[in-house]
Amino acid sequence: MLDAALSRKQTLFYLMFLILMWGINWPLSKYALEFTPPLLFAGLRTLIGGLLLVVVALPRLNKLRLRETWPYYLISAFLSIVFYYGFQTVGLQYMPAGLFSAIVFLQPVLLGLFAWMWLGEKMYPRKILGLLLGFSGVAVMSIGGLEGGISMLGILLALASALSWALGTVYIKRQAPKVDSLWMTAMQILIGGCVMTGYGSAVENWSEVQWNLTFLLDTLFISIFVIALGWLVYFKLISSGEASKVGSFTFLIPVVSIVCSVLFLNERLTLNLLAGMALIVASILLVNARTRQTSS
């Protein structure tokens, strides 16, 4: 799945799927925290997602080459999974889901800068302006778009989540020629799930988890569609094009998150949302306009 090139229609379909799934992830995760301690939930959902991906990857077992590749899996697991989901799940306790997700989406700006510094991707004025406009759109929604408690610890955890995600994406892109892409996705999520489940078991209590149908369905949906399929799609998109170009589209994810949080979690918003969305659309157009011109 991860090795073939994508057509324009496939790219659009994958982007729409990713934006929708990762957008609804935030309110779903916030809701799940009513039934479970945060670290155990972070570990459980990634562990299930990782196991599912390992099953999918088993026909390519000869490409695992664990003795040679385990350091790559381990480092990417901590950057993209343990730190990203750990900071995210704990931080959601301190802030509204929509607002928290908006701050995390400083990630495309960081990814654009890191891709320029370490991946050799071009950085030109229009692209810089587009990335800054995208972050400005997120900032507008963060500052005035939502009403709710703003915690400094929550803000720091959101920023840490963004930083780890950007570093993890660049690291995986750099190591891509050395590993099988499907096994990289599966192993980093499985290792991350094992680490967070183990740590959560040490500092939290399983007896506090409420194993009701709502929690089980919420967890399974996130494990299958957000984590297993979501990360497969994300790395497929990253491997098929510029990391910063894909990153520009992820600015739409907090828009989905905010709308869902308003509709289902009763989080409140103002007209700043419209201004933020306009800036985000401008960001995507600017980042991608130059790429189309140079390829023609």
CSV table of C-alpha atoms in Angstrom, one decimal:
chain,number,residue,atom,x,y,z
A,1,MET,CA,0.0,0.0,0.0
A,2,LEU,CA,2.8,2.5,0.9
A,3,ASP,CA,5.1,1.8,-2.0
A,4,ALA,CA,3.0,2.7,-5.1
A,5,ALA,CA,2.8,6.3,-6.4
A,6,LEU,CA,-0.5,8.1,-6.0
A,7,SER,CA,-2.7,9.6,-8.6
A,8,ARG,CA,-4.3,13.1,-8.1
A,9,LYS,CA,-7.6,11.5,-7.3
A,10,GLN,CA,-6.0,9.1,-4.8
A,11,THR,CA,-4.2,11.9,-3.1
A,12,LEU,CA,-7.4,13.9,-2.8
A,13,PHE,CA,-9.2,10.9,-1.3
A,14,TYR,CA,-6.5,10.1,1.2
A,15,LEU,CA,-6.3,13.8,2.2
A,16,MET,CA,-10.0,13.9,2.8
A,17,PHE,CA,-10.0,10.7,4.8
A,18,LEU,CA,-7.0,11.9,6.9
A,19,ILE,CA,-8.5,15.3,7.6
A,20,LEU,CA,-11.8,13.8,8.7
A,21,MET,CA,-10.4,11.0,10.8
A,22,TRP,CA,-7.8,13.1,12.5
A,23,GLY,CA,-10.2,15.9,13.0
A,24,ILE,CA,-12.8,13.9,14.8
A,25,ASN,CA,-10.1,12.2,16.8
A,26,TRP,CA,-9.7,15.1,19.2
A,27,PRO,CA,-13.3,15.3,20.5
A,28,LEU,CA,-13.5,11.5,20.5
A,29,SER,CA,-10.4,11.3,22.7
A,30,LYS,CA,-11.6,14.1,24.9
A,31,TYR,CA,-14.9,12.3,25.4
A,32,ALA,CA,-13.1,9.0,26.2
A,33,LEU,CA,-11.2,10.6,29.0
A,34,GLU,CA,-14.4,10.6,31.0
A,35,PHE,CA,-14.0,6.8,31.3
A,36,THR,CA,-10.3,6.2,31.6
A,37,PRO,CA,-7.0,7.6,32.9
A,38,PRO,CA,-5.1,9.4,30.1
A,39,LEU,CA,-1.9,7.3,29.8
A,40,LEU,CA,-3.7,4.0,29.8
A,41,PHE,CA,-6.0,5.3,27.1
A,42,ALA,CA,-3.1,6.5,25.0
A,43,GLY,CA,-1.4,3.2,25.4
A,44,LEU,CA,-4.5,1.1,24.8
A,45,ARG,CA,-5.6,2.7,21.6
A,46,THR,CA,-2.1,2.7,20.0
A,47,LEU,CA,-1.4,-0.8,21.1
A,48,ILE,CA,-4.6,-2.0,19.4
A,49,GLY,CA,-3.8,0.0,16.3
A,50,GLY,CA,-0.2,-1.3,16.2
A,51,LEU,CA,-1.3,-5.0,16.5
A,52,LEU,CA,-3.8,-4.5,13.6
A,53,LEU,CA,-1.0,-3.1,11.4
A,54,VAL,CA,1.4,-5.9,12.3
A,55,VAL,CA,-1.3,-8.4,11.1
A,56,VAL,CA,-1.5,-6.4,7.8
A,57,ALA,CA,2.3,-6.4,7.5
A,58,LEU,CA,2.8,-10.1,8.2
A,59,PRO,CA,2.8,-11.1,4.5
A,60,ARG,CA,5.9,-8.9,4.2
A,61,LEU,CA,7.7,-10.5,7.2
A,62,ASN,CA,10.9,-10.9,5.2
A,63,LYS,CA,11.2,-7.1,4.9
A,64,LEU,CA,11.1,-6.6,8.7
A,65,ARG,CA,14.8,-7.2,9.2
A,66,LEU,CA,14.5,-6.4,12.9
A,67,ARG,CA,18.1,-6.9,13.8
A,68,GLU,CA,19.2,-4.2,11.4
A,69,THR,CA,16.2,-1.8,11.6
A,70,TRP,CA,15.1,-1.8,15.3
A,71,PRO,CA,16.9,1.5,16.1
A,72,TYR,CA,14.8,3.3,13.5
A,73,TYR,CA,11.6,1.8,14.8
A,74,LEU,CA,12.5,2.7,18.4
A,75,ILE,CA,13.4,6.3,17.7
A,76,SER,CA,10.4,6.9,15.5
A,77,ALA,CA,8.1,5.2,18.1
A,78,PHE,CA,9.2,7.7,20.7
A,79,LEU,CA,9.0,10.8,18.5
A,80,SER,CA,5.8,10.1,16.5
A,81,ILE,CA,3.8,7.9,19.0
A,82,VAL,CA,5.0,8.0,22.7
A,83,PHE,CA,5.7,11.8,22.9
A,84,TYR,CA,3.0,12.9,20.4
A,85,TYR,CA,0.1,10.8,21.9
A,86,GLY,CA,1.4,11.1,25.5
A,87,PHE,CA,1.6,14.9,25.5
A,88,GLN,CA,-1.7,15.0,23.5
A,89,THR,CA,-3.8,12.7,25.8
A,90,VAL,CA,-2.5,14.3,29.0
A,91,GLY,CA,-2.9,17.8,27.7
A,92,LEU,CA,-6.5,17.3,26.6
A,93,GLN,CA,-7.4,17.2,30.3
A,94,TYR,CA,-6.5,20.8,30.7
A,95,MET,CA,-8.0,22.5,27.6
A,96,PRO,CA,-11.0,22.2,25.2
A,97,ALA,CA,-10.4,19.7,22.5
A,98,GLY,CA,-10.8,22.1,19.6
A,99,LEU,CA,-8.5,24.7,21.1
A,100,PHE,CA,-5.8,22.1,22.0
A,101,SER,CA,-5.8,20.6,18.5
A,102,ALA,CA,-5.5,24.1,17.0
A,103,ILE,CA,-2.3,24.8,19.0
A,104,VAL,CA,-0.9,21.4,18.0
A,105,PHE,CA,-1.2,22.4,14.4
A,106,LEU,CA,1.8,24.6,14.7
A,107,GLN,CA,3.2,21.3,13.4
A,108,PRO,CA,2.9,22.1,9.6
A,109,VAL,CA,5.0,25.3,10.2
A,110,LEU,CA,7.7,23.3,12.1
A,111,LEU,CA,7.5,20.5,9.5
A,112,GLY,CA,8.0,23.0,6.7
A,113,LEU,CA,11.1,24.5,8.4
A,114,PHE,CA,12.6,21.1,9.3
A,115,ALA,CA,11.9,19.7,5.8
A,116,TRP,CA,13.9,22.7,4.4
A,117,MET,CA,16.7,22.2,6.9
A,118,TRP,CA,17.1,18.4,6.9
A,119,LEU,CA,15.3,17.1,3.8
A,120,GLY,CA,16.4,19.6,1.2
A,121,GLU,CA,12.9,20.7,0.3
A,122,LYS,CA,12.8,24.1,-1.3
A,123,MET,CA,11.8,27.1,0.8
A,124,TYR,CA,10.7,30.2,-1.2
A,125,PRO,CA,8.9,33.4,-0.2
A,126,ARG,CA,5.4,32.2,-1.3
A,127,LYS,CA,5.8,29.0,0.6
A,128,ILE,CA,7.0,30.8,3.8
A,129,LEU,CA,4.1,33.2,3.5
A,130,GLY,CA,1.7,30.2,3.1
A,131,LEU,CA,3.0,28.4,6.1
A,132,LEU,CA,2.8,31.5,8.2
A,133,LEU,CA,-0.7,32.3,7.1
A,134,GLY,CA,-1.7,28.7,8.0
A,135,PHE,CA,-0.4,29.1,11.5
A,136,SER,CA,-2.0,32.5,11.7
A,137,GLY,CA,-5.3,30.9,11.0
A,138,VAL,CA,-4.7,28.4,13.8
A,139,ALA,CA,-3.7,31.2,16.1
A,140,VAL,CA,-6.8,33.2,15.3
A,141,MET,CA,-9.0,30.3,16.2
A,142,SER,CA,-6.9,29.6,19.4
A,143,ILE,CA,-6.9,33.2,20.7
A,144,GLY,CA,-10.4,34.2,20.2
A,145,GLY,CA,-12.3,31.4,18.4
A,146,LEU,CA,-13.2,29.3,21.4
A,147,GLU,CA,-14.4,30.1,24.9
A,148,GLY,CA,-13.0,27.9,27.6
A,149,GLY,CA,-10.3,27.5,30.2
A,150,ILE,CA,-6.8,28.2,28.9
A,151,SER,CA,-4.1,26.4,30.9
A,152,MET,CA,-0.4,27.2,30.5
A,153,LEU,CA,0.4,23.5,31.1
A,154,GLY,CA,-2.1,22.6,28.4
A,155,ILE,CA,-0.5,25.0,25.9
A,156,LEU,CA,3.0,23.7,26.7
A,157,LEU,CA,1.8,20.1,26.2
A,158,ALA,CA,0.2,21.0,22.9
A,159,LEU,CA,3.4,22.7,21.7
A,160,ALA,CA,5.5,19.7,22.8
A,161,SER,CA,3.1,17.4,20.9
A,162,ALA,CA,3.5,19.5,17.7
A,163,LEU,CA,7.3,19.5,18.0
A,164,SER,CA,7.6,15.7,18.5
A,165,TRP,CA,5.2,15.1,15.6
A,166,ALA,CA,7.2,17.3,13.2
A,167,LEU,CA,10.5,15.8,14.3
A,168,GLY,CA,9.1,12.3,13.9
A,169,THR,CA,7.8,13.0,10.4
A,170,VAL,CA,11.2,14.3,9.2
A,171,TYR,CA,13.1,11.4,10.9
A,172,ILE,CA,10.9,8.8,9.1
A,173,LYS,CA,11.2,10.6,5.8
A,174,ARG,CA,15.0,10.6,6.2
A,175,GLN,CA,15.2,6.9,7.1
A,176,ALA,CA,12.6,5.8,4.5
A,177,PRO,CA,15.2,4.2,2.1
A,178,LYS,CA,16.5,2.0,4.9
A,179,VAL,CA,13.3,0.4,6.1
A,180,ASP,CA,10.1,-1.1,4.7
A,181,SER,CA,7.5,1.7,5.0
A,182,LEU,CA,4.6,-0.6,6.1
A,183,TRP,CA,6.8,-2.2,8.8
A,184,MET,CA,8.0,1.2,9.9
A,185,THR,CA,4.4,2.4,10.4
A,186,ALA,CA,3.4,-0.9,12.2
A,187,MET,CA,6.4,-1.2,14.5
A,188,GLN,CA,6.5,2.4,15.6
A,189,ILE,CA,2.9,2.3,16.6
A,190,LEU,CA,3.2,-1.2,18.3
A,191,ILE,CA,6.3,-0.1,20.2
A,192,GLY,CA,4.8,3.2,21.2
A,193,GLY,CA,1.6,1.4,22.4
A,194,CYS,CA,3.7,-1.0,24.5
A,195,VAL,CA,5.7,1.8,26.1
A,196,MET,CA,2.7,3.9,27.0
A,197,THR,CA,0.6,0.9,28.2
A,198,GLY,CA,3.5,-0.2,30.4
A,199,TYR,CA,4.1,3.3,31.8
A,200,GLY,CA,0.4,3.9,32.3
A,201,SER,CA,0.1,0.6,34.1
A,202,ALA,CA,2.8,1.7,36.5
A,203,VAL,CA,1.4,5.1,37.3
A,204,GLU,CA,-2.3,4.7,36.8
A,205,ASN,CA,-4.9,2.1,37.9
A,206,TRP,CA,-6.7,-0.2,35.5
A,207,SER,CA,-9.6,-0.4,37.9
A,208,GLU,CA,-10.4,3.3,37.0
A,209,VAL,CA,-11.3,2.3,33.4
A,210,GLN,CA,-15.0,2.1,32.8
A,211,TRP,CA,-15.4,-0.8,30.3
A,212,ASN,CA,-18.8,0.3,29.0
A,213,LEU,CA,-20.0,0.0,25.4
A,214,THR,CA,-19.5,3.7,24.7
A,215,PHE,CA,-15.8,3.6,25.8
A,216,LEU,CA,-15.2,0.4,23.9
A,217,LEU,CA,-16.7,1.6,20.6
A,218,ASP,CA,-14.8,5.0,21.0
A,219,THR,CA,-11.5,3.2,21.6
A,220,LEU,CA,-12.0,0.7,18.7
A,221,PHE,CA,-12.9,3.5,16.3
A,222,ILE,CA,-9.9,5.5,17.2
A,223,SER,CA,-7.6,2.5,17.1
A,224,ILE,CA,-8.8,1.3,13.6
A,225,PHE,CA,-9.5,4.5,11.7
A,226,VAL,CA,-7.5,7.2,13.4
A,227,ILE,CA,-4.3,5.3,14.3
A,228,ALA,CA,-4.0,2.2,12.1
A,229,LEU,CA,-5.5,3.6,8.9
A,230,GLY,CA,-4.7,7.2,9.7
A,231,TRP,CA,-1.0,6.7,10.0
A,232,LEU,CA,-0.8,4.4,7.0
A,233,VAL,CA,-2.5,7.2,4.9
A,234,TYR,CA,-0.3,9.9,6.4
A,235,PHE,CA,3.0,8.2,5.6
A,236,LYS,CA,1.7,7.2,2.2
A,237,LEU,CA,1.1,10.9,1.5
A,238,ILE,CA,4.4,12.0,3.0
A,239,SER,CA,6.3,9.4,0.9
A,240,SER,CA,4.5,10.4,-2.3
A,241,GLY,CA,5.1,14.2,-2.1
A,242,GLU,CA,6.8,17.0,-0.3
A,243,ALA,CA,6.4,16.8,3.5
A,244,SER,CA,5.6,20.5,3.8
A,245,LYS,CA,3.0,20.3,1.1
A,246,VAL,CA,1.1,17.5,2.9
A,247,GLY,CA,1.6,19.4,6.1
A,248,SER,CA,-0.2,22.5,4.7
A,249,PHE,CA,-3.4,20.5,4.3
A,250,THR,CA,-3.3,19.3,7.9
A,251,PHE,CA,-4.1,22.8,8.9
A,252,LEU,CA,-7.7,21.8,8.0
A,253,ILE,CA,-7.7,19.2,10.8
A,254,PRO,CA,-8.3,21.6,13.7
A,255,VAL,CA,-11.2,23.1,11.7
A,256,VAL,CA,-12.9,19.7,11.7
A,257,SER,CA,-12.0,19.2,15.3
A,258,ILE,CA,-13.4,22.6,16.4
A,259,VAL,CA,-16.7,22.0,14.5
A,260,CYS,CA,-17.1,18.5,16.0
A,261,SER,CA,-16.2,19.8,19.4
A,262,VAL,CA,-18.9,22.5,19.1
A,263,LEU,CA,-21.5,20.1,17.9
A,264,PHE,CA,-20.9,17.2,20.2
A,265,LEU,CA,-19.0,18.5,23.3
A,266,ASN,CA,-20.8,21.9,23.5
A,267,GLU,CA,-17.5,23.8,23.2
A,268,ARG,CA,-18.3,27.4,22.2
A,269,LEU,CA,-16.9,29.5,19.4
A,270,THR,CA,-17.0,33.0,18.0
A,271,LEU,CA,-16.7,34.5,14.5
A,272,ASN,CA,-12.9,34.1,14.7
A,273,LEU,CA,-13.4,30.6,13.4
A,274,LEU,CA,-14.4,32.1,10.0
A,275,ALA,CA,-11.3,34.3,9.8
A,276,GLY,CA,-9.1,31.4,10.8
A,277,MET,CA,-10.6,29.2,8.1
A,278,ALA,CA,-10.0,31.9,5.5
A,279,LEU,CA,-6.4,32.1,6.4
A,280,ILE,CA,-6.0,28.3,6.3
A,281,VAL,CA,-7.5,28.1,2.8
A,282,ALA,CA,-5.1,30.9,1.7
A,283,SER,CA,-2.2,29.0,3.2
A,284,ILE,CA,-3.0,25.8,1.3
A,285,LEU,CA,-3.3,27.7,-2.0
A,286,LEU,CA,0.0,29.5,-1.5
A,287,VAL,CA,2.0,26.5,-0.5
A,288,ASN,CA,0.7,24.4,-3.4
A,289,ALA,CA,0.6,27.0,-6.2
A,290,ARG,CA,4.4,27.1,-6.7
A,291,THR,CA,4.7,23.4,-6.7
A,292,ARG,CA,2.2,23.1,-9.6
A,293,GLN,CA,4.0,25.7,-11.6
A,294,THR,CA,7.4,24.2,-11.3
A,295,SER,CA,6.2,20.7,-12.2
A,296,SER,CA,4.5,21.8,-15.4
